[in-house]
Amino acid sequence: MSAHSDTSHGTMGQLMIGFALAAILSIIPFALVMMDTGLAPATIVVIIMGLGAVQIVVHLVYFLHLKSSTEEGWTLAATILAVVIVAIVLAGSLWVMYNMNTNMMPMSEGNMTMDSEATPGASMQGMTHGNAEGGHAGHGEVDHSQMDHGK
């Protein structure tokens, strides 16, 4: 037999524990965002990032079988590499989200209104149902005095 078949890949019970922990660690951040918890947004971000880091550890232990006793030095090196990658991913995610929040245009009432010049057909709106200023066009008629013929 090969050396690969000598190592344990975990029992079904261990895999189910890992699955349950991963599911719980996914549901908690979702619930924090969807429900009104009364917590400050910065606190919610810290909680979500912490739960994300814990979930990475759960995946390493339960699904990738990273243990302290297996292959001595290689496990320590893999753990250090995992910690470095987690730190880079978390710091990079926070940096990108902060810059996106800082540089995005805020949505105000003025930004949400449609410009009649930029919207095709917007200048014709209201022409078929009569003039809003008391014009003489009836229902279904077009008021030709208000139309722009490109002159």
Short mmCIF file of C-alpha atoms in Angstrom, two decimals:
data_model
loop_
_atom_site.label_atom_id
_atom_site.label_comp_id
_atom_site.label_asym_id
_atom_site.label_seq_id
_atom_site.Cartn_x
_atom_site.Cartn_y
_atom_site.Cartn_z
CA MET A 1 0.00 0.00 0.00
CA SER A 2 1.06 3.58 -0.54
CA ALA A 3 1.81 6.02 2.23
CA HIS A 4 -1.32 7.94 1.29
CA SER A 5 -3.65 5.11 2.24
CA ASP A 6 -2.09 4.80 5.71
CA THR A 7 -3.36 8.22 6.84
CA SER A 8 -6.89 8.74 8.10
CA HIS A 9 -9.23 11.04 6.22
CA GLY A 10 -11.66 11.31 9.08
CA THR A 11 -14.83 9.50 9.91
CA MET A 12 -18.28 10.42 8.72
CA GLY A 13 -18.99 11.85 12.18
CA GLN A 14 -15.97 14.17 11.99
CA LEU A 15 -17.00 15.33 8.52
CA MET A 16 -20.54 16.04 9.73
CA ILE A 17 -19.17 18.03 12.69
CA GLY A 18 -17.06 20.05 10.25
CA PHE A 19 -20.06 20.58 7.98
CA ALA A 20 -22.26 21.69 10.89
CA LEU A 21 -19.61 24.14 12.14
CA ALA A 22 -19.09 25.53 8.62
CA ALA A 23 -22.85 25.97 8.17
CA ILE A 24 -23.26 27.71 11.54
CA LEU A 25 -20.27 29.96 10.82
CA SER A 26 -21.94 30.94 7.53
CA ILE A 27 -25.43 31.47 8.94
CA ILE A 28 -24.35 33.76 11.82
CA PRO A 29 -22.85 36.52 9.58
CA PHE A 30 -25.85 36.29 7.27
CA ALA A 31 -28.20 36.76 10.21
CA LEU A 32 -26.15 39.69 11.52
CA VAL A 33 -26.45 41.48 8.20
CA MET A 34 -30.11 40.68 7.54
CA MET A 35 -31.52 41.36 11.02
CA ASP A 36 -31.55 44.66 12.88
CA THR A 37 -29.17 43.82 15.73
CA GLY A 38 -28.52 47.38 16.87
CA LEU A 39 -24.77 46.83 16.65
CA ALA A 40 -22.48 49.39 15.06
CA PRO A 41 -21.44 48.57 11.47
CA ALA A 42 -17.77 48.42 12.50
CA THR A 43 -18.62 45.85 15.17
CA ILE A 44 -20.52 43.73 12.66
CA VAL A 45 -17.56 43.83 10.26
CA VAL A 46 -15.18 42.72 13.02
CA ILE A 47 -17.52 39.86 13.98
CA ILE A 48 -17.90 38.73 10.36
CA MET A 49 -14.15 38.82 9.75
CA GLY A 50 -13.50 36.88 12.97
CA LEU A 51 -16.06 34.23 12.05
CA GLY A 52 -14.51 34.01 8.59
CA ALA A 53 -11.10 33.33 10.11
CA VAL A 54 -12.60 30.67 12.40
CA GLN A 55 -14.32 29.08 9.42
CA ILE A 56 -11.00 28.85 7.57
CA VAL A 57 -9.52 27.04 10.58
CA VAL A 58 -12.54 24.67 10.64
CA HIS A 59 -11.97 23.86 6.97
CA LEU A 60 -8.25 23.27 7.55
CA VAL A 61 -8.86 20.94 10.51
CA TYR A 62 -11.98 19.03 9.48
CA PHE A 63 -11.71 18.88 5.70
CA LEU A 64 -7.98 19.22 4.95
CA HIS A 65 -7.06 17.21 8.09
CA LEU A 66 -4.37 19.60 9.27
CA LYS A 67 -3.21 18.17 12.59
CA SER A 68 -0.31 18.87 14.91
CA SER A 69 0.93 15.26 14.91
CA THR A 70 1.03 14.50 11.20
CA GLU A 71 4.31 14.86 9.28
CA GLU A 72 5.85 17.03 12.03
CA GLY A 73 7.43 20.07 10.36
CA TRP A 74 5.21 20.14 7.29
CA THR A 75 2.11 20.73 9.40
CA LEU A 76 3.74 23.69 11.15
CA ALA A 77 4.80 25.15 7.80
CA ALA A 78 1.30 24.63 6.37
CA THR A 79 -0.25 26.29 9.44
CA ILE A 80 2.05 29.30 9.17
CA LEU A 81 1.29 29.58 5.45
CA ALA A 82 -2.45 29.35 6.15
CA VAL A 83 -2.23 32.09 8.81
CA VAL A 84 -0.30 34.36 6.42
CA ILE A 85 -2.80 33.77 3.60
CA VAL A 86 -5.76 34.39 5.93
CA ALA A 87 -4.19 37.64 7.13
CA ILE A 88 -3.58 38.79 3.54
CA VAL A 89 -7.12 37.88 2.44
CA LEU A 90 -8.78 39.56 5.44
CA ALA A 91 -6.64 42.71 5.26
CA GLY A 92 -7.07 42.92 1.47
CA SER A 93 -10.84 42.48 1.74
CA LEU A 94 -11.12 45.22 4.34
CA TRP A 95 -8.90 47.52 2.27
CA VAL A 96 -10.94 46.98 -0.90
CA MET A 97 -14.27 47.44 0.92
CA TYR A 98 -13.03 50.62 2.62
CA ASN A 99 -11.80 52.11 -0.68
CA MET A 100 -15.02 51.16 -2.47
CA ASN A 101 -17.07 52.81 0.28
CA THR A 102 -14.90 55.93 0.23
CA ASN A 103 -14.79 56.35 -3.55
CA MET A 104 -18.37 55.45 -4.51
CA MET A 105 -20.76 58.28 -5.32
CA PRO A 106 -23.42 58.57 -2.62
CA MET A 107 -26.99 57.98 -3.75
CA SER A 108 -28.99 61.12 -3.18
CA GLU A 109 -32.38 62.22 -4.49
CA GLY A 110 -30.69 64.19 -7.26
CA ASN A 111 -28.73 61.15 -8.49
CA MET A 112 -31.79 58.95 -8.73
CA THR A 113 -33.91 61.20 -10.98
CA MET A 114 -33.82 60.56 -14.69
CA ASP A 115 -32.63 63.30 -17.00
CA SER A 116 -35.16 63.88 -19.80
CA GLU A 117 -32.33 64.77 -22.23
CA ALA A 118 -30.46 61.53 -21.54
CA THR A 119 -33.49 59.24 -21.66
CA PRO A 120 -34.71 58.41 -25.17
CA GLY A 121 -38.39 59.17 -25.56
CA ALA A 122 -38.64 61.10 -22.29
CA SER A 123 -39.36 64.37 -24.10
CA MET A 124 -42.40 62.70 -25.69
CA GLN A 125 -43.74 61.59 -22.31
CA GLY A 126 -47.01 63.26 -21.45
CA MET A 127 -47.61 64.35 -25.05
CA THR A 128 -50.07 61.58 -25.82
CA HIS A 129 -52.19 62.10 -22.71
CA GLY A 130 -52.61 65.84 -22.94
CA ASN A 131 -50.62 68.84 -21.91
CA ALA A 132 -50.11 69.13 -18.14
CA GLU A 133 -50.24 72.94 -18.38
CA GLY A 134 -53.85 73.00 -19.54
CA GLY A 135 -53.17 72.49 -23.23
CA HIS A 136 -55.80 71.56 -25.77
CA ALA A 137 -54.71 67.99 -26.62
CA GLY A 138 -57.33 65.41 -25.70
CA HIS A 139 -56.94 61.83 -24.58
CA GLY A 140 -55.02 59.88 -27.21
CA GLU A 141 -54.23 62.98 -29.28
CA VAL A 142 -50.78 64.39 -29.80
CA ASP A 143 -50.13 68.07 -29.14
CA HIS A 144 -47.95 68.99 -32.12
CA SER A 145 -47.25 72.48 -30.79
CA GLN A 146 -45.10 71.00 -27.98
CA MET A 147 -43.06 68.59 -30.14
CA ASP A 148 -39.49 69.31 -31.09
CA HIS A 149 -39.02 68.55 -34.79
CA GLY A 150 -35.29 69.15 -34.72
CA LYS A 151 -35.56 72.79 -35.86
#
